[in-house]
PDB file of C-alpha atoms and ligand atoms in Angstrom:
ATOM      1  CA  UNK A   1      49.240  26.253 -91.642  1.00  0.00           C
ATOM      2  CA  UNK A   2      49.597  28.796 -88.092  1.00  0.00           C
ATOM      3  CA  UNK A   3      46.678  27.278 -85.433  1.00  0.00           C
ATOM      4  CA  UNK A   4      47.301  30.132 -83.274  1.00  0.00           C
ATOM      5  CA  UNK A   5      45.096  33.034 -85.144  1.00  0.00           C
ATOM      6  CA  UNK A   6      43.271  34.068 -82.248  1.00  0.00           C
ATOM      7  CA  UNK A   7      44.014  37.653 -80.409  1.00  0.00           C
ATOM      8  CA  UNK A   8      47.024  39.743 -82.136  1.00  0.00           C
ATOM      9  CA  UNK A   9      50.854  39.584 -81.924  1.00  0.00           C
ATOM     10  CA  UNK A  10      52.901  42.098 -79.944  1.00  0.00           C
ATOM     11  CA  UNK A  11      55.853  43.875 -81.701  1.00  0.00           C
ATOM     12  CA  UNK A  12      58.122  41.406 -79.938  1.00  0.00           C
ATOM     13  CA  UNK A  13      55.318  38.680 -81.225  1.00  0.00           C
ATOM     14  CA  UNK A  14      53.866  37.775 -78.167  1.00  0.00           C
ATOM     15  CA  UNK A  15      50.362  36.652 -78.856  1.00  0.00           C
ATOM     16  CA  UNK A  16      47.393  38.581 -76.693  1.00  0.00           C
ATOM     17  CA  UNK A  17      44.833  36.375 -76.323  1.00  0.00           C
ATOM     18  CA  UNK A  18      41.080  37.109 -75.553  1.00  0.00           C
ATOM     19  CA  UNK A  19      39.652  37.354 -72.187  1.00  0.00           C
ATOM     20  CA  UNK A  20      37.280  34.178 -73.472  1.00  0.00           C
ATOM     21  CA  UNK A  21      40.445  32.131 -74.284  1.00  0.00           C
ATOM     22  CA  UNK A  22      41.199  31.999 -70.484  1.00  0.00           C
ATOM     23  CA  UNK A  23      38.554  29.252 -69.806  1.00  0.00           C
ATOM     24  CA  UNK A  24      40.207  26.738 -72.379  1.00  0.00           C
ATOM     25  CA  UNK A  25      43.754  27.165 -70.454  1.00  0.00           C
ATOM     26  CA  UNK A  26      42.158  26.120 -67.486  1.00  0.00           C
ATOM     27  CA  UNK A  27      40.452  23.197 -68.609  1.00  0.00           C
ATOM     28  CA  UNK A  28      43.742  22.032 -69.977  1.00  0.00           C
ATOM     29  CA  UNK A  29      46.043  22.935 -67.448  1.00  0.00           C
ATOM     30  CA  UNK A  30      43.633  21.667 -64.502  1.00  0.00           C
ATOM     31  CA  UNK A  31      43.973  18.249 -66.577  1.00  0.00           C
ATOM     32  CA  UNK A  32      47.919  18.485 -66.260  1.00  0.00           C
ATOM     33  CA  UNK A  33      47.675  19.126 -62.626  1.00  0.00           C
ATOM     34  CA  UNK A  34      45.480  16.615 -61.492  1.00  0.00           C
ATOM     35  CA  UNK A  35      47.214  13.847 -63.494  1.00  0.00           C
ATOM     36  CA  UNK A  36      50.240  15.193 -61.414  1.00  0.00           C
ATOM     37  CA  UNK A  37      48.238  14.723 -58.320  1.00  0.00           C
ATOM     38  CA  UNK A  38      47.283  11.209 -59.449  1.00  0.00           C
ATOM     39  CA  UNK A  39      51.021  10.133 -59.635  1.00  0.00           C
ATOM     40  CA  UNK A  40      52.121  11.317 -56.329  1.00  0.00           C
ATOM     41  CA  UNK A  41      51.653   7.630 -55.423  1.00  0.00           C
ATOM     42  CA  UNK A  42      53.299   6.028 -57.939  1.00  0.00           C
ATOM     43  CA  UNK A  43      56.374   7.425 -56.513  1.00  0.00           C
ATOM     44  CA  UNK A  44      58.462   5.015 -54.363  1.00  0.00           C
ATOM     45  CA  UNK A  45      61.612   3.420 -53.655  1.00  0.00           C
ATOM     46  CA  UNK A  46      62.062   0.262 -56.005  1.00  0.00           C
ATOM     47  CA  UNK A  47      59.186   2.136 -58.808  1.00  0.00           C
ATOM     48  CA  UNK A  48      60.552   2.629 -62.711  1.00  0.00           C
ATOM     49  CA  UNK A  49      60.071   5.993 -64.250  1.00  0.00           C
ATOM     50  CA  UNK A  50      58.513   4.098 -66.941  1.00  0.00           C
ATOM     51  CA  UNK A  51      55.586   2.818 -64.652  1.00  0.00           C
ATOM     52  CA  UNK A  52      54.581   6.400 -64.029  1.00  0.00           C
ATOM     53  CA  UNK A  53      54.991   7.503 -67.288  1.00  0.00           C
ATOM     54  CA  UNK A  54      52.801   4.705 -68.875  1.00  0.00           C
ATOM     55  CA  UNK A  55      50.251   5.624 -66.015  1.00  0.00           C
ATOM     56  CA  UNK A  56      50.390   9.361 -67.486  1.00  0.00           C
ATOM     57  CA  UNK A  57      49.868   7.965 -70.936  1.00  0.00           C
ATOM     58  CA  UNK A  58      46.898   6.102 -69.899  1.00  0.00           C
ATOM     59  CA  UNK A  59      45.450   9.037 -67.576  1.00  0.00           C
ATOM     60  CA  UNK A  60      45.761  11.578 -70.585  1.00  0.00           C
ATOM     61  CA  UNK A  61      44.132   9.220 -72.909  1.00  0.00           C
ATOM     62  CA  UNK A  62      41.115   8.372 -70.302  1.00  0.00           C
ATOM     63  CA  UNK A  63      40.587  12.076 -70.180  1.00  0.00           C
ATOM     64  CA  UNK A  64      39.852  12.288 -73.857  1.00  0.00           C
ATOM     65  CA  UNK A  65      42.843  14.440 -74.125  1.00  0.00           C
ATOM     66  CA  UNK A  66      46.234  14.088 -75.987  1.00  0.00           C
ATOM     67  CA  UNK A  67      50.019  14.257 -74.959  1.00  0.00           C
ATOM     68  CA  UNK A  68      51.766  17.503 -76.492  1.00  0.00           C
ATOM     69  CA  UNK A  69      55.340  15.375 -75.959  1.00  0.00           C
ATOM     70  CA  UNK A  70      54.432  11.947 -77.587  1.00  0.00           C
ATOM     71  CA  UNK A  71      55.882  12.785 -81.560  1.00  0.00           C
ATOM     72  CA  UNK A  72      57.281  16.230 -80.645  1.00  0.00           C
ATOM     73  CA  UNK A  73      60.449  16.480 -82.359  1.00  0.00           C
ATOM     74  CA  UNK A  74      60.664  12.856 -81.834  1.00  0.00           C
ATOM     75  CA  UNK A  75      60.036  12.435 -78.252  1.00  0.00           C
ATOM     76  CA  UNK A  76      58.362   9.468 -77.733  1.00  0.00           C
ATOM     77  CA  UNK A  77      57.031   9.612 -74.366  1.00  0.00           C
ATOM     78  CA  UNK A  78      54.132  11.303 -72.135  1.00  0.00           C
ATOM     79  CA  UNK A  79      56.148  12.905 -69.475  1.00  0.00           C
ATOM     80  CA  UNK A  80      59.895  14.146 -68.734  1.00  0.00           C
ATOM     81  CA  UNK A  81      60.657  12.165 -65.498  1.00  0.00           C
ATOM     82  CA  UNK A  82      64.275  14.145 -64.593  1.00  0.00           C
ATOM     83  CA  UNK A  83      65.699  12.171 -61.560  1.00  0.00           C
ATOM     84  CA  UNK A  84      68.412  14.097 -59.358  1.00  0.00           C
ATOM     85  CA  UNK A  85      71.512  15.612 -60.882  1.00  0.00           C
ATOM     86  CA  UNK A  86      69.344  15.446 -64.423  1.00  0.00           C
ATOM     87  CA  UNK A  87      67.952  19.071 -65.134  1.00  0.00           C
ATOM     88  CA  UNK A  88      65.233  18.609 -67.330  1.00  0.00           C
ATOM     89  CA  UNK A  89      64.046  16.162 -69.984  1.00  0.00           C
ATOM     90  CA  UNK A  90      65.065  12.911 -68.634  1.00  0.00           C
ATOM     91  CA  UNK A  91      63.430  10.058 -70.473  1.00  0.00           C
ATOM     92  CA  UNK A  92      61.365   7.539 -68.377  1.00  0.00           C
ATOM     93  CA  UNK A  93      63.190   4.313 -68.493  1.00  0.00           C
ATOM     94  CA  UNK A  94      63.682   0.798 -66.540  1.00  0.00           C
ATOM     95  CA  UNK A  95      66.082   2.231 -63.734  1.00  0.00           C
ATOM     96  CA  UNK A  96      64.575   1.882 -60.131  1.00  0.00           C
ATOM     97  CA  UNK A  97      64.038   4.599 -57.646  1.00  0.00           C
ATOM     98  CA  UNK A  98      66.537   4.537 -54.920  1.00  0.00           C
ATOM     99  CA  UNK A  99      65.366   5.669 -51.313  1.00  0.00           C
ATOM    100  CA  UNK A 100      66.484   9.809 -51.197  1.00  0.00           C
ATOM    101  CA  UNK A 101      65.719   9.792 -55.202  1.00  0.00           C
ATOM    102  CA  UNK A 102      64.287  13.628 -55.918  1.00  0.00           C
ATOM    103  CA  UNK A 103      62.346  13.972 -59.213  1.00  0.00           C
ATOM    104  CA  UNK A 104      60.670  16.258 -61.419  1.00  0.00           C
ATOM    105  CA  UNK A 105      57.370  14.807 -63.798  1.00  0.00           C
ATOM    106  CA  UNK A 106      56.421  17.401 -66.364  1.00  0.00           C
ATOM    107  CA  UNK A 107      53.380  16.779 -68.337  1.00  0.00           C
ATOM    108  CA  UNK A 108      52.078  18.844 -71.483  1.00  0.00           C
ATOM    109  CA  UNK A 109      48.484  17.437 -72.284  1.00  0.00           C
ATOM    110  CA  UNK A 110      46.321  19.381 -75.413  1.00  0.00           C
ATOM    111  CA  UNK A 111      42.522  19.798 -74.392  1.00  0.00           C
ATOM    112  CA  UNK A 112      40.133  20.853 -77.637  1.00  0.00           C
ATOM    113  CA  UNK A 113      43.409  22.421 -78.574  1.00  0.00           C
ATOM    114  CA  UNK A 114      44.800  24.553 -75.790  1.00  0.00           C
ATOM    115  CA  UNK A 115      47.984  23.245 -73.785  1.00  0.00           C
ATOM    116  CA  UNK A 116      48.698  22.478 -70.333  1.00  0.00           C
ATOM    117  CA  UNK A 117      52.071  22.402 -69.187  1.00  0.00           C
ATOM    118  CA  UNK A 118      53.243  21.694 -65.434  1.00  0.00           C
ATOM    119  CA  UNK A 119      55.936  19.668 -63.702  1.00  0.00           C
ATOM    120  CA  UNK A 120      57.165  19.625 -59.790  1.00  0.00           C
ATOM    121  CA  UNK A 121      59.139  17.526 -57.509  1.00  0.00           C
ATOM    122  CA  UNK A 122      58.655  14.404 -56.220  1.00  0.00           C
ATOM    123  CA  UNK A 123      60.634  11.998 -53.583  1.00  0.00           C
ATOM    124  CA  UNK A 124      61.245   8.675 -53.547  1.00  0.00           C
ATOM    125  CA  UNK A 125      61.789   7.433 -49.831  1.00  0.00           C
ATOM    126  CA  UNK A 126      62.995   9.887 -47.363  1.00  0.00           C
ATOM    127  CA  UNK A 127      63.830  13.430 -48.705  1.00  0.00           C
ATOM    128  CA  UNK A 128      67.161  14.147 -47.414  1.00  0.00           C
ATOM    129  CA  UNK A 129      67.707  17.558 -45.718  1.00  0.00           C
ATOM    130  CA  UNK A 130      69.944  19.031 -48.895  1.00  0.00           C
ATOM    131  CA  UNK A 131      67.209  18.019 -51.156  1.00  0.00           C
ATOM    132  CA  UNK A 132      64.483  19.365 -49.555  1.00  0.00           C
ATOM    133  CA  UNK A 133      66.232  22.799 -49.266  1.00  0.00           C
ATOM    134  CA  UNK A 134      66.761  22.896 -52.996  1.00  0.00           C
ATOM    135  CA  UNK A 135      63.526  21.585 -53.526  1.00  0.00           C
ATOM    136  CA  UNK A 136      62.012  24.383 -50.785  1.00  0.00           C
ATOM    137  CA  UNK A 137      63.944  27.506 -52.888  1.00  0.00           C
ATOM    138  CA  UNK A 138      63.043  26.148 -55.983  1.00  0.00           C
ATOM    139  CA  UNK A 139      59.446  26.159 -55.193  1.00  0.00           C
ATOM    140  CA  UNK A 140      59.580  29.595 -54.028  1.00  0.00           C
ATOM    141  CA  UNK A 141      61.475  30.644 -56.244  1.00  0.00           C
ATOM    142  CA  UNK A 142      58.809  30.015 -58.845  1.00  0.00           C
ATOM    143  CA  UNK A 143      56.276  31.540 -56.551  1.00  0.00           C
ATOM    144  CA  UNK A 144      58.494  34.788 -56.582  1.00  0.00           C
ATOM    145  CA  UNK A 145      58.747  34.702 -60.329  1.00  0.00           C
ATOM    146  CA  UNK A 146      54.565  34.647 -60.497  1.00  0.00           C
ATOM    147  CA  UNK A 147      54.645  37.364 -57.958  1.00  0.00           C
ATOM    148  CA  UNK A 148      55.768  39.581 -60.560  1.00  0.00           C
ATOM    149  CA  UNK A 149      53.318  38.836 -62.974  1.00  0.00           C
ATOM    150  CA  UNK A 150      51.110  41.623 -63.754  1.00  0.00           C
ATOM    151  CA  UNK A 151      50.524  44.621 -66.536  1.00  0.00           C
ATOM    152  CA  UNK A 152      53.412  46.973 -66.437  1.00  0.00           C
ATOM    153  CA  UNK A 153      55.881  44.918 -65.749  1.00  0.00           C
ATOM    154  CA  UNK A 154      58.422  42.995 -67.830  1.00  0.00           C
ATOM    155  CA  UNK A 155      59.896  39.530 -68.382  1.00  0.00           C
ATOM    156  CA  UNK A 156      63.175  40.707 -66.951  1.00  0.00           C
ATOM    157  CA  UNK A 157      61.229  41.389 -63.567  1.00  0.00           C
ATOM    158  CA  UNK A 158      59.938  38.070 -63.438  1.00  0.00           C
ATOM    159  CA  UNK A 159      63.639  36.758 -64.150  1.00  0.00           C
ATOM    160  CA  UNK A 160      65.006  39.371 -61.885  1.00  0.00           C
ATOM    161  CA  UNK A 161      62.839  37.934 -59.086  1.00  0.00           C
ATOM    162  CA  UNK A 162      63.414  34.322 -59.373  1.00  0.00           C
ATOM    163  CA  UNK A 163      67.229  34.774 -59.570  1.00  0.00           C
ATOM    164  CA  UNK A 164      67.514  37.021 -56.900  1.00  0.00           C
ATOM    165  CA  UNK A 165      65.697  35.038 -54.894  1.00  0.00           C
ATOM    166  CA  UNK A 166      67.484  31.799 -55.818  1.00  0.00           C
ATOM    167  CA  UNK A 167      71.004  33.508 -55.415  1.00  0.00           C
ATOM    168  CA  UNK A 168      70.129  34.676 -51.803  1.00  0.00           C
ATOM    169  CA  UNK A 169      70.151  30.910 -50.947  1.00  0.00           C
ATOM    170  CA  UNK A 170      73.134  30.073 -52.365  1.00  0.00           C
ATOM    171  CA  UNK A 171      71.519  28.408 -55.194  1.00  0.00           C
ATOM    172  CA  UNK A 172      72.085  28.815 -59.107  1.00  0.00           C
ATOM    173  CA  UNK A 173      69.774  29.469 -61.890  1.00  0.00           C
ATOM    174  CA  UNK A 174      69.793  27.344 -65.045  1.00  0.00           C
ATOM    175  CA  UNK A 175      70.515  29.215 -68.261  1.00  0.00           C
ATOM    176  CA  UNK A 176      70.589  27.079 -70.847  1.00  0.00           C
ATOM    177  CA  UNK A 177      66.668  26.351 -70.418  1.00  0.00           C
ATOM    178  CA  UNK A 178      63.659  28.341 -70.076  1.00  0.00           C
ATOM    179  CA  UNK A 179      60.082  29.250 -69.809  1.00  0.00           C
ATOM    180  CA  UNK A 180      57.713  29.995 -73.231  1.00  0.00           C
ATOM    181  CA  UNK A 181      54.634  31.195 -74.615  1.00  0.00           C
ATOM    182  CA  UNK A 182      51.821  28.744 -75.135  1.00  0.00           C
ATOM    183  CA  UNK A 183      48.310  28.432 -75.605  1.00  0.00           C
ATOM    184  CA  UNK A 184      47.159  26.377 -79.144  1.00  0.00           C
ATOM    185  CA  UNK A 185      50.836  25.906 -79.344  1.00  0.00           C
ATOM    186  CA  UNK A 186      53.291  24.169 -76.921  1.00  0.00           C
ATOM    187  CA  UNK A 187      56.290  26.628 -77.488  1.00  0.00           C
ATOM    188  CA  UNK A 188      56.177  30.526 -78.878  1.00  0.00           C
ATOM    189  CA  UNK A 189      57.262  33.579 -78.138  1.00  0.00           C
ATOM    190  CA  UNK A 190      58.801  34.601 -75.653  1.00  0.00           C
ATOM    191  CA  UNK A 191      61.756  33.112 -73.796  1.00  0.00           C
ATOM    192  CA  UNK A 192      61.127  33.414 -70.415  1.00  0.00           C
ATOM    193  CA  UNK A 193      64.586  33.631 -68.858  1.00  0.00           C
ATOM    194  CA  UNK A 194      64.649  32.813 -65.093  1.00  0.00           C
ATOM    195  CA  UNK A 195      67.108  35.449 -64.506  1.00  0.00           C
ATOM    196  CA  UNK A 196      67.743  39.112 -65.889  1.00  0.00           C
ATOM    197  CA  UNK A 197      67.935  42.546 -64.661  1.00  0.00           C
ATOM    198  CA  UNK A 198      64.515  44.715 -63.603  1.00  0.00           C
ATOM    199  CA  UNK A 199      62.932  46.846 -66.149  1.00  0.00           C
ATOM    200  CA  UNK A 200      64.297  44.902 -68.877  1.00  0.00           C
ATOM    201  CA  UNK A 201      62.720  42.477 -71.872  1.00  0.00           C
ATOM    202  CA  UNK A 202      59.035  42.969 -72.910  1.00  0.00           C
ATOM    203  CA  UNK A 203      55.970  44.091 -71.248  1.00  0.00           C
ATOM    204  CA  UNK A 204      53.319  41.985 -69.807  1.00  0.00           C
ATOM    205  CA  UNK A 205      50.148  42.704 -71.324  1.00  0.00           C
ATOM    206  CA  UNK A 206      46.962  41.069 -70.103  1.00  0.00           C
ATOM    207  CA  UNK A 207      46.213  38.294 -72.484  1.00  0.00           C
ATOM    208  CA  UNK A 208      49.662  36.641 -73.061  1.00  0.00           C
ATOM    209  CA  UNK A 209      50.064  33.021 -71.902  1.00  0.00           C
ATOM    210  CA  UNK A 210      53.210  31.580 -70.786  1.00  0.00           C
ATOM    211  CA  UNK A 211      55.132  28.951 -68.773  1.00  0.00           C
ATOM    212  CA  UNK A 212      57.681  29.794 -65.472  1.00  0.00           C
ATOM    213  CA  UNK A 213      59.770  26.825 -65.246  1.00  0.00           C
ATOM    214  CA  UNK A 214      63.095  27.832 -63.201  1.00  0.00           C
ATOM    215  CA  UNK A 215      65.570  24.684 -62.687  1.00  0.00           C
ATOM    216  CA  UNK A 216      68.012  25.232 -59.722  1.00  0.00           C
ATOM    217  CA  UNK A 217      71.001  23.616 -58.803  1.00  0.00           C
ATOM    218  CA  UNK A 218      72.793  23.202 -55.629  1.00  0.00           C
ATOM    219  CA  UNK A 219      75.961  23.561 -57.420  1.00  0.00           C
ATOM    220  CA  UNK A 220      77.153  25.561 -60.687  1.00  0.00           C
ATOM    221  CA  UNK A 221      74.258  26.424 -63.353  1.00  0.00           C
ATOM    222  CA  UNK A 222      75.936  24.838 -66.340  1.00  0.00           C
ATOM    223  CA  UNK A 223      74.346  21.748 -67.974  1.00  0.00           C
ATOM    224  CA  UNK A 224      75.299  19.611 -70.896  1.00  0.00           C
ATOM    225  CA  UNK A 225      73.345  17.039 -73.001  1.00  0.00           C
ATOM    226  CA  UNK A 226      73.596  13.695 -73.180  1.00  0.00           C
ATOM    227  CA  UNK A 227      74.268  11.375 -76.252  1.00  0.00           C
ATOM    228  CA  UNK A 228      70.489  10.583 -76.254  1.00  0.00           C
ATOM    229  CA  UNK A 229      70.085  14.191 -77.383  1.00  0.00           C
ATOM    230  CA  UNK A 230      67.625  14.902 -74.423  1.00  0.00           C
ATOM    231  CA  UNK A 231      68.570  14.392 -71.147  1.00  0.00           C
ATOM    232  CA  UNK A 232      70.225  17.555 -69.489  1.00  0.00           C
ATOM    233  CA  UNK A 233      72.112  17.432 -66.682  1.00  0.00           C
ATOM    234  CA  UNK A 234      74.259  19.377 -64.085  1.00  0.00           C
ATOM    235  CA  UNK A 235      77.798  19.488 -65.387  1.00  0.00           C
ATOM    236  CA  UNK A 236      79.269  19.577 -61.677  1.00  0.00           C
ATOM    237  CA  UNK A 237      76.529  16.520 -60.866  1.00  0.00           C
ATOM    238  CA  UNK A 238      75.101  18.563 -58.145  1.00  0.00           C
ATOM    239  CA  UNK A 239      71.523  17.951 -57.726  1.00  0.00           C
ATOM    240  CA  UNK A 240      68.803  20.284 -59.468  1.00  0.00           C
ATOM    241  CA  UNK A 241      64.996  20.708 -59.277  1.00  0.00           C
ATOM    242  CA  UNK A 242      62.703  22.311 -61.042  1.00  0.00           C
ATOM    243  CA  UNK A 243      58.653  23.337 -61.014  1.00  0.00           C
ATOM    244  CA  UNK A 244      56.704  24.468 -63.640  1.00  0.00           C
ATOM    245  CA  UNK A 245      53.148  26.372 -63.707  1.00  0.00           C
ATOM    246  CA  UNK A 246      51.309  27.771 -67.233  1.00  0.00           C
ATOM    247  CA  UNK A 247      50.049  31.542 -66.298  1.00  0.00           C
ATOM    248  CA  UNK A 248      47.838  34.049 -68.262  1.00  0.00           C
ATOM    249  CA  UNK A 249      48.277  38.127 -67.180  1.00  0.00           C
ATOM    250  CA  UNK A 250      45.027  39.514 -66.336  1.00  0.00           C
ATOM    251  CA  UNK A 251      44.041  43.195 -66.079  1.00  0.00           C
ATOM    252  CA  UNK A 252      45.476  43.324 -62.761  1.00  0.00           C
ATOM    253  CA  UNK A 253      47.986  40.375 -61.945  1.00  0.00           C
ATOM    254  CA  UNK A 254      48.072  36.786 -63.136  1.00  0.00           C
ATOM    255  CA  UNK A 255      45.748  33.365 -63.053  1.00  0.00           C
ATOM    256  CA  UNK A 256      47.742  30.089 -62.900  1.00  0.00           C
ATOM    257  CA  UNK A 257      46.136  27.846 -64.944  1.00  0.00           C
ATOM    258  CA  UNK A 258      48.093  24.557 -63.445  1.00  0.00           C
ATOM    259  CA  UNK A 259      47.128  24.796 -59.706  1.00  0.00           C
ATOM    260  CA  UNK A 260      46.801  21.458 -57.866  1.00  0.00           C
ATOM    261  CA  UNK A 261      43.616  20.431 -57.427  1.00  0.00           C
ATOM    262  CA  UNK A 262      44.326  18.455 -54.540  1.00  0.00           C
ATOM    263  CA  UNK A 263      47.136  21.155 -53.284  1.00  0.00           C
ATOM    264  CA  UNK A 264      49.951  18.570 -53.725  1.00  0.00           C
ATOM    265  CA  UNK A 265      51.611  21.278 -55.963  1.00  0.00           C
ATOM    266  CA  UNK A 266      54.561  21.172 -52.855  1.00  0.00           C
ATOM    267  CA  UNK A 267      56.174  18.039 -52.165  1.00  0.00           C
ATOM    268  CA  UNK A 268      56.371  17.803 -49.107  1.00  0.00           C
ATOM    269  CA  UNK A 269      52.612  17.976 -48.193  1.00  0.00           C
TER     270      UNK A 269
HETATM  271  N1  LIG B   1      57.067  20.351 -71.194  1.00  0.00           N
HETATM  272  C1  LIG B   1      58.550  20.513 -71.392  1.00  0.00           C
HETATM  273  C2  LIG B   1      58.358  22.395 -71.025  1.00  0.00           C
HETATM  274  O1  LIG B   1      57.975  22.557 -70.127  1.00  0.00           O
HETATM  275  C3  LIG B   1      58.581  19.924 -72.355  1.00  0.00           C
HETATM  276  C4  LIG B   1      59.078  18.774 -73.028  1.00  0.00           C
HETATM  277  S1  LIG B   1      59.272  18.362 -74.424  1.00  0.00           S
HETATM  278  C5  LIG B   1      59.689  17.054 -74.573  1.00  0.00           C
HETATM  279  O2  LIG B   1      58.836  22.995 -72.241  1.00  0.00           O
HETATM  280  F1  LIG B   1      59.867  16.551 -76.191  1.00  0.00           F
HETATM  281  F2  LIG B   1      60.922  16.829 -73.958  1.00  0.00           F
HETATM  282  F3  LIG B   1      58.740  16.315 -73.959  1.00  0.00           F
HETATM  283 CO1  LIG B   2      57.142  23.912 -70.178  1.00  0.00          CO
HETATM  284 CO1  LIG B   3      56.633  21.471 -69.000  1.00  0.00          CO
END
C-alpha cells in the first residue's frame, strides 16, 4: 500500500505536503544531522568504516528510530561511507582510514514515518590542499542549490545553480546520481538533478520535500558501479565529494530539515 497519502500530487507526480507535515520532517532531519555530528570524533587514521557504521546503527536504535537503509534493496548497513574516489553508496568495511583520506558519510533515519536524509564530508588526519578545495566547492554548490529553492523557481534552476558554480571552479558534477523527493517514503519523484538549464523542469511549490545532494569530482564526471553492485567510483579515479540536505519548500523560500545542531556540517570547522 502507498504509505504516502498526505496532501496531493502535482501533474509531475510530486507530493505537496501540508504545513503541519514540516514538523515531522524537522524531527527526522534533526536526528540524522545529530548522528552525523556525533560521528565526527570517530573519524581518525586507523579507524575502520565498519566501526563508524556500527556506531550509527547503535545511535539510530538508541534514539528509538529506524534506519532507512538497512534492508533497502538488500543494503545491509545504517550508512553509506564513500572514501576518496568513491562517489556514493560506499559499503562500510574493515579497511583502515589513512592520513588524508576524505569520506562522505550518508545517514537516513525514519522517525514516526518521516524520513531524514543527510550526508557530509569528513577527513582522517590532515586534509590535503586539493581535497580541501573540492570539499569547499561541493559544500558551497549545495548552498547555491538551496538558495535557488523558492516557489516559482524550477528544479532546473537548482541544477543550474549547482552546475554553474562547480564548473566555474573547474570541477565536474556527477550526472549518474541525483537527489530525490522524500517524506513518508525514501525515494519519490522528482529526480533532483544537480545540473540543468534555468527555467526548465517542474515548478517548485510550497509543500514539496526533497533532497539536494550534489556529487562533485576533481576530474571527469563519469562513474562506474563496482561488482558489489553498490559502490560507485569515478572512472578516472579522481577524488569525489558530496554533501546532502533534506529540504522543504515554504511560501517564500526553503526550510532545511537536516541542519547540524553543533554547526559541524562543514568539515573544516
Ligand atoms: N542515502 C542515500 C541517498 O541519499 C541512499 C542510500 S541507499 C543505500 O539517497 F541503500 F545505499 F543505502
Ligand atoms: Co538522498
Ligand atoms: Co543520503
